[in-house]
mmCIF file of C-alpha atoms in Angstrom:
data_model
loop_
_atom_site.group_PDB
_atom_site.id
_atom_site.type_symbol
_atom_site.label_atom_id
_atom_site.label_comp_id
_atom_site.label_asym_id
_atom_site.label_seq_id
_atom_site.Cartn_x
_atom_site.Cartn_y
_atom_site.Cartn_z
ATOM 1 C CA MET A 1 124.720 100.860 112.961
ATOM 2 C CA PHE A 2 121.248 99.246 113.039
ATOM 3 C CA VAL A 3 118.428 100.949 115.225
ATOM 4 C CA ASP A 4 115.370 99.166 116.224
ATOM 5 C CA PHE A 5 112.546 101.366 117.371
ATOM 6 C CA ASN A 6 109.305 99.378 118.829
ATOM 7 C CA TYR A 7 106.046 101.529 118.587
ATOM 8 C CA GLU A 8 102.763 100.783 120.360
ATOM 9 C CA PRO A 9 100.061 102.292 117.986
ATOM 10 C CA VAL A 10 97.311 104.458 119.326
ATOM 11 C CA LEU A 11 93.642 104.443 118.283
ATOM 12 C CA GLU A 12 94.206 107.474 115.856
ATOM 13 C CA ASP A 13 96.825 105.565 113.935
ATOM 14 C CA PHE A 14 94.082 103.297 112.433
ATOM 15 C CA TYR A 15 91.505 103.482 109.554
ATOM 16 C CA SER A 16 87.955 102.180 110.417
ATOM 17 C CA ASP A 17 88.740 99.015 108.965
ATOM 18 C CA GLU A 18 91.632 98.501 111.598
ATOM 19 C CA THR A 19 94.378 98.940 109.399
ATOM 20 C CA LEU A 20 97.471 101.244 109.806
ATOM 21 C CA ARG A 21 96.956 104.852 108.235
ATOM 22 C CA ILE A 22 99.837 105.648 105.853
ATOM 23 C CA GLU A 23 100.334 109.128 107.949
ATOM 24 C CA ALA A 24 101.036 106.715 111.105
ATOM 25 C CA LEU A 25 103.406 104.413 109.021
ATOM 26 C CA LEU A 26 105.368 107.265 107.960
ATOM 27 C CA LYS A 27 105.415 108.857 111.514
ATOM 28 C CA ILE A 28 106.589 105.589 112.946
ATOM 29 C CA LEU A 29 109.560 105.655 110.427
ATOM 30 C CA GLU A 30 110.451 109.264 111.174
ATOM 31 C CA ASN A 31 110.757 108.804 114.677
ATOM 32 C CA ALA A 32 112.777 105.585 114.387
ATOM 33 C CA GLY A 33 115.278 108.105 112.450
ATOM 34 C CA ASN A 34 115.013 110.558 115.379
ATOM 35 C CA ARG A 35 115.860 107.677 117.670
ATOM 36 C CA HIS A 36 119.061 106.842 115.818
ATOM 37 C CA SER A 37 120.043 110.590 115.631
ATOM 38 C CA ASP A 38 119.667 110.799 119.348
ATOM 39 C CA ILE A 39 121.977 107.709 119.746
ATOM 40 C CA ALA A 40 124.621 109.110 117.381
ATOM 41 C CA GLY A 41 124.493 112.447 119.533
ATOM 42 C CA ASP A 42 123.238 114.553 116.632
ATOM 43 C CA HIS A 43 120.181 115.737 118.493
ATOM 44 C CA ILE A 44 117.594 117.085 116.302
ATOM 45 C CA LEU A 45 116.192 119.993 118.452
ATOM 46 C CA ALA A 46 119.417 120.778 119.479
ATOM 47 C CA LYS A 47 121.094 121.102 116.213
ATOM 48 C CA SER A 48 118.108 123.236 115.018
ATOM 49 C CA MET A 49 118.680 125.537 117.734
ATOM 50 C CA ASN A 50 122.120 125.793 117.159
ATOM 51 C CA GLY A 51 121.774 127.097 113.465
ATOM 52 C CA THR A 52 121.727 124.014 111.344
ATOM 53 C CA ALA A 53 119.013 121.133 110.584
ATOM 54 C CA TRP A 54 118.725 118.170 108.479
ATOM 55 C CA ILE A 55 116.139 118.896 105.904
ATOM 56 C CA LEU A 56 113.939 115.865 104.035
ATOM 57 C CA THR A 57 113.804 116.166 100.554
ATOM 58 C CA ASP A 58 112.492 112.496 99.700
ATOM 59 C CA TRP A 59 110.501 109.697 100.743
ATOM 60 C CA TYR A 60 109.829 106.531 98.943
ATOM 61 C CA VAL A 61 108.170 103.543 100.955
ATOM 62 C CA GLU A 62 106.659 100.320 99.441
ATOM 63 C CA ILE A 63 103.957 98.571 101.600
ATOM 64 C CA GLN A 64 103.955 94.962 101.110
ATOM 65 C CA GLU A 65 101.091 94.359 103.900
ATOM 66 C CA LYS A 66 98.826 96.333 106.084
ATOM 67 C CA ALA A 67 99.683 96.306 109.911
ATOM 68 C CA LYS A 68 96.313 96.017 111.567
ATOM 69 C CA TYR A 69 94.892 97.109 115.222
ATOM 70 C CA GLY A 70 96.642 95.041 117.836
ATOM 71 C CA ASP A 71 99.886 94.149 116.056
ATOM 72 C CA LYS A 72 103.404 94.658 117.418
ATOM 73 C CA ILE A 73 105.078 96.991 115.148
ATOM 74 C CA MET A 74 108.872 97.578 115.195
ATOM 75 C CA ALA A 75 111.211 99.985 112.687
ATOM 76 C CA LYS A 76 114.390 99.231 111.974
ATOM 77 C CA THR A 77 116.510 101.977 110.555
ATOM 78 C CA TRP A 78 120.141 102.861 109.264
ATOM 79 C CA SER A 79 122.088 105.490 107.366
ATOM 80 C CA ARG A 80 123.817 104.616 104.304
ATOM 81 C CA GLY A 81 125.837 107.947 105.054
ATOM 82 C CA SER A 82 127.116 110.610 103.030
ATOM 83 C CA THR A 83 125.818 110.623 99.318
ATOM 84 C CA GLY A 84 127.407 113.856 98.257
ATOM 85 C CA PRO A 85 128.831 116.962 99.948
ATOM 86 C CA PHE A 86 125.758 118.251 101.637
ATOM 87 C CA THR A 87 123.481 115.110 101.646
ATOM 88 C CA SER A 88 122.979 111.837 103.256
ATOM 89 C CA SER A 89 120.376 109.075 103.155
ATOM 90 C CA ARG A 90 118.351 106.766 105.584
ATOM 91 C CA GLU A 91 116.827 103.238 104.818
ATOM 92 C CA PHE A 92 114.058 101.743 106.769
ATOM 93 C CA GLU A 93 112.153 98.183 107.416
ATOM 94 C CA LEU A 94 108.729 98.195 109.160
ATOM 95 C CA PHE A 95 107.718 94.741 110.782
ATOM 96 C CA SER A 96 104.449 93.828 112.205
ATOM 97 C CA ASN A 97 104.307 90.705 114.430
ATOM 98 C CA GLU A 98 108.031 90.162 113.486
ATOM 99 C CA LYS A 99 107.145 90.138 109.760
ATOM 100 C CA ARG A 100 108.429 92.515 107.391
ATOM 101 C CA ILE A 101 105.637 94.588 106.032
ATOM 102 C CA ALA A 102 107.073 97.557 104.450
ATOM 103 C CA THR A 103 110.500 99.092 103.223
ATOM 104 C CA GLY A 104 111.425 102.752 102.665
ATOM 105 C CA SER A 105 114.260 104.958 101.856
ATOM 106 C CA THR A 106 114.966 108.996 102.392
ATOM 107 C CA ASN A 107 117.371 111.693 101.291
ATOM 108 C CA TRP A 108 118.382 114.489 103.553
ATOM 109 C CA VAL A 109 120.372 117.777 102.990
ATOM 110 C CA LEU A 110 122.294 119.438 105.857
ATOM 111 C CA PHE A 111 120.968 123.153 105.983
ATOM 112 C CA ASP A 112 122.556 126.134 107.644
ATOM 113 C CA LEU A 113 119.630 127.835 108.667
ATOM 114 C CA GLU A 114 121.338 131.187 109.186
ATOM 115 C CA LYS A 115 123.140 131.424 105.725
ATOM 116 C CA GLY A 116 120.286 129.737 104.030
ATOM 117 C CA ARG A 117 122.347 127.336 102.320
ATOM 118 C CA PRO A 118 123.408 123.668 102.540
ATOM 119 C CA ALA A 119 125.993 122.798 104.866
ATOM 120 C CA LYS A 120 129.082 120.415 104.498
ATOM 121 C CA VAL A 121 128.428 116.861 105.973
ATOM 122 C CA THR A 122 131.758 116.172 107.882
ATOM 123 C CA GLY A 123 133.125 112.920 108.248
ATOM 124 C CA ASP A 124 132.955 113.053 111.651
ATOM 125 C CA LEU A 125 129.193 113.164 111.676
ATOM 126 C CA VAL A 126 128.835 110.448 109.486
ATOM 127 C CA LYS A 127 130.915 108.416 111.431
ATOM 128 C CA HIS A 128 128.709 108.707 114.523
ATOM 129 C CA TYR A 129 125.758 107.252 112.543
ATOM 130 C CA GLY A 130 127.707 104.117 111.960
ATOM 131 C CA PRO A 131 126.556 104.047 108.166
ATOM 132 C CA GLU A 132 125.753 100.737 106.555
ATOM 133 C CA ASN A 133 126.443 100.123 102.827
ATOM 134 C CA LEU A 134 122.944 98.654 102.426
ATOM 135 C CA SER A 135 119.928 99.717 100.380
ATOM 136 C CA VAL A 136 116.377 98.370 100.680
ATOM 137 C CA PHE A 137 115.773 98.793 97.070
ATOM 138 C CA GLU A 138 117.603 97.357 94.203
ATOM 139 C CA SER A 139 118.611 100.793 93.152
ATOM 140 C CA PRO A 140 119.463 103.334 95.684
ATOM 141 C CA LYS A 141 118.353 106.249 93.269
ATOM 142 C CA LEU A 142 114.719 106.867 93.794
ATOM 143 C CA PRO A 143 111.951 107.273 91.158
ATOM 144 C CA LYS A 144 111.489 110.702 90.056
ATOM 145 C CA ILE A 145 107.861 112.369 90.133
ATOM 146 C CA GLU A 146 106.983 114.703 87.171
ATOM 147 C CA GLU A 147 104.261 117.364 87.079
ATOM 148 C CA ALA A 148 101.074 116.596 85.203
ATOM 149 C CA GLU A 149 100.372 118.842 82.191
ATOM 150 C CA SER A 150 96.556 119.135 83.312
ATOM 151 C CA PHE A 151 94.812 118.332 86.254
ATOM 152 C CA GLU A 152 91.048 116.990 87.290
ATOM 153 C CA LYS A 153 90.806 118.849 90.897
ATOM 154 C CA GLU A 154 92.120 121.898 92.589
ATOM 155 C CA LEU A 155 91.986 123.109 96.138
ATOM 156 C CA SER A 156 93.044 126.047 97.963
ATOM 157 C CA LEU A 157 94.341 126.189 101.476
ATOM 158 C CA THR A 158 96.248 127.946 104.149
ATOM 159 C CA PRO A 159 98.627 126.270 106.717
ATOM 160 C CA ARG A 160 97.315 126.274 110.137
ATOM 161 C CA ARG A 161 99.633 127.370 113.127
ATOM 162 C CA ASN A 162 99.869 123.910 114.378
ATOM 163 C CA ASP A 163 101.183 122.628 110.913
ATOM 164 C CA ILE A 164 104.492 124.486 111.527
ATOM 165 C CA ASP A 165 107.144 122.467 113.241
ATOM 166 C CA PHE A 166 110.251 123.442 115.033
ATOM 167 C CA ASN A 167 112.419 124.382 112.018
ATOM 168 C CA HIS A 168 109.437 127.173 111.173
ATOM 169 C CA HIS A 169 108.295 125.033 108.324
ATOM 170 C CA VAL A 170 105.015 122.825 107.720
ATOM 171 C CA HIS A 171 106.170 119.578 109.038
ATOM 172 C CA ASN A 172 106.731 116.964 106.252
ATOM 173 C CA LEU A 173 104.151 114.614 107.127
ATOM 174 C CA VAL A 174 101.452 117.492 107.256
ATOM 175 C CA TYR A 175 101.776 117.285 103.389
ATOM 176 C CA VAL A 176 100.284 114.016 103.234
ATOM 177 C CA ASP A 177 97.327 115.335 105.206
ATOM 178 C CA TYR A 178 96.889 117.968 102.674
ATOM 179 C CA ALA A 179 96.959 115.229 99.759
ATOM 180 C CA MET A 180 94.265 113.165 101.403
ATOM 181 C CA ASP A 181 91.627 116.431 101.342
ATOM 182 C CA ILE A 182 91.917 116.432 97.449
ATOM 183 C CA LEU A 183 92.015 112.764 96.500
ATOM 184 C CA PRO A 184 88.637 111.739 95.194
ATOM 185 C CA GLU A 185 86.404 110.322 97.794
ATOM 186 C CA GLU A 186 86.495 106.795 96.595
ATOM 187 C CA VAL A 187 90.292 106.950 96.373
ATOM 188 C CA TYR A 188 90.535 108.347 100.043
ATOM 189 C CA LEU A 189 87.975 105.873 101.448
ATOM 190 C CA LYS A 190 89.614 102.754 99.943
ATOM 191 C CA HIS A 191 93.282 103.807 100.936
ATOM 192 C CA ASP A 192 94.809 100.960 99.050
ATOM 193 C CA PHE A 193 98.185 102.470 98.559
ATOM 194 C CA LYS A 194 100.996 99.989 98.158
ATOM 195 C CA LYS A 195 103.953 102.815 96.911
ATOM 196 C CA ILE A 196 104.214 106.281 98.472
ATOM 197 C CA ARG A 197 106.696 108.604 96.880
ATOM 198 C CA ILE A 198 107.205 112.344 98.027
ATOM 199 C CA THR A 199 109.592 115.111 96.719
ATOM 200 C CA TYR A 200 109.900 118.234 98.783
ATOM 201 C CA LYS A 201 111.110 121.248 96.482
ATOM 202 C CA ASN A 202 110.648 124.286 98.695
ATOM 203 C CA ALA A 203 109.687 124.579 102.317
ATOM 204 C CA VAL A 204 106.370 126.193 103.092
ATOM 205 C CA THR A 205 106.076 128.718 105.922
ATOM 206 C CA GLU A 206 103.452 130.167 107.913
ATOM 207 C CA GLY A 207 101.062 132.416 106.198
ATOM 208 C CA GLN A 208 101.642 131.107 102.825
ATOM 209 C CA ASN A 209 98.473 130.520 100.715
ATOM 210 C CA LEU A 210 98.813 126.897 98.726
ATOM 211 C CA THR A 211 96.982 125.471 95.842
ATOM 212 C CA LEU A 212 96.909 121.662 95.639
ATOM 213 C CA LYS A 213 96.009 120.157 92.116
ATOM 214 C CA TYR A 214 95.333 116.409 91.613
ATOM 215 C CA ALA A 215 95.745 114.143 88.468
ATOM 216 C CA PHE A 216 95.317 110.545 87.743
ATOM 217 C CA LYS A 217 98.493 109.756 85.857
ATOM 218 C CA GLU A 218 99.655 106.222 84.542
ATOM 219 C CA GLY A 219 97.750 104.559 87.164
ATOM 220 C CA LYS A 220 99.325 106.768 90.014
ATOM 221 C CA HIS A 221 97.330 109.504 92.219
ATOM 222 C CA LEU A 222 99.406 112.596 91.875
ATOM 223 C CA VAL A 223 99.168 115.758 94.075
ATOM 224 C CA CYS A 224 101.327 118.768 93.456
ATOM 225 C CA ILE A 225 101.449 121.550 95.851
ATOM 226 C CA TYR A 226 101.980 125.200 94.783
ATOM 227 C CA ASP A 227 102.348 128.472 96.471
ATOM 228 C CA GLN A 228 100.441 131.648 95.542
ATOM 229 C CA GLU A 229 102.879 132.768 92.893
ATOM 230 C CA GLY A 230 102.601 128.917 91.216
ATOM 231 C CA LYS A 231 105.916 127.540 92.496
ATOM 232 C CA ILE A 232 106.112 124.045 93.052
ATOM 233 C CA LYS A 233 106.522 123.251 96.643
ATOM 234 C CA THR A 234 105.680 119.369 97.021
ATOM 235 C CA LEU A 235 105.003 116.601 94.884
ATOM 236 C CA ILE A 236 103.191 113.644 96.161
ATOM 237 C CA GLU A 237 102.486 110.114 94.440
ATOM 238 C CA LEU A 238 100.434 107.492 95.839
ATOM 239 C CA SER A 239 99.681 104.182 93.957
#
């Protein structure tokens, strides 16, 4: 089942040069996936209140061209179905004025919130999504992110109350906002990223103190996010 999601960007979705912010791009893809879940009858909010949730573990997006202010934007998404007993994946294409400008893939784990462990993805659940045997990338296995041995910058922060989503975790796109705060000024202002890779290792909840560390590694901007005990929470790679 392929699902189209038309989106009309608003002013805050753009940089001052009138190109689409990467946070907005990811938001569009995320909401396209939510639309598919609604169509499949797998309502995200209701699912969470009933004790289970799809937990995002990975993003990978390649940007071929930037959307601009005034463009007509549409996202296409589909599920590749179950990739393991507890996991599933989702593919994306983003179009601007009917031209494909970005492709992306995500991995998910079905999680039992009450038991605090992964839940099995049933055949009936997968069937509702109408999975397609199609990947936007040559290999469905996403590239791995490695921590750096040393870092150039460090920043401490505490998540705001409004960063917490309906699953009582820092929302996945908020981590991108955090990463923007530690990027070197000239990198942030240029915002010329062609690839976005994110791995979520452990959820961050309200009240946890975080340490962000930045390194420029093999031509890529790496941001690692740790909790107060030094445990890795999230890795973000921009290039």
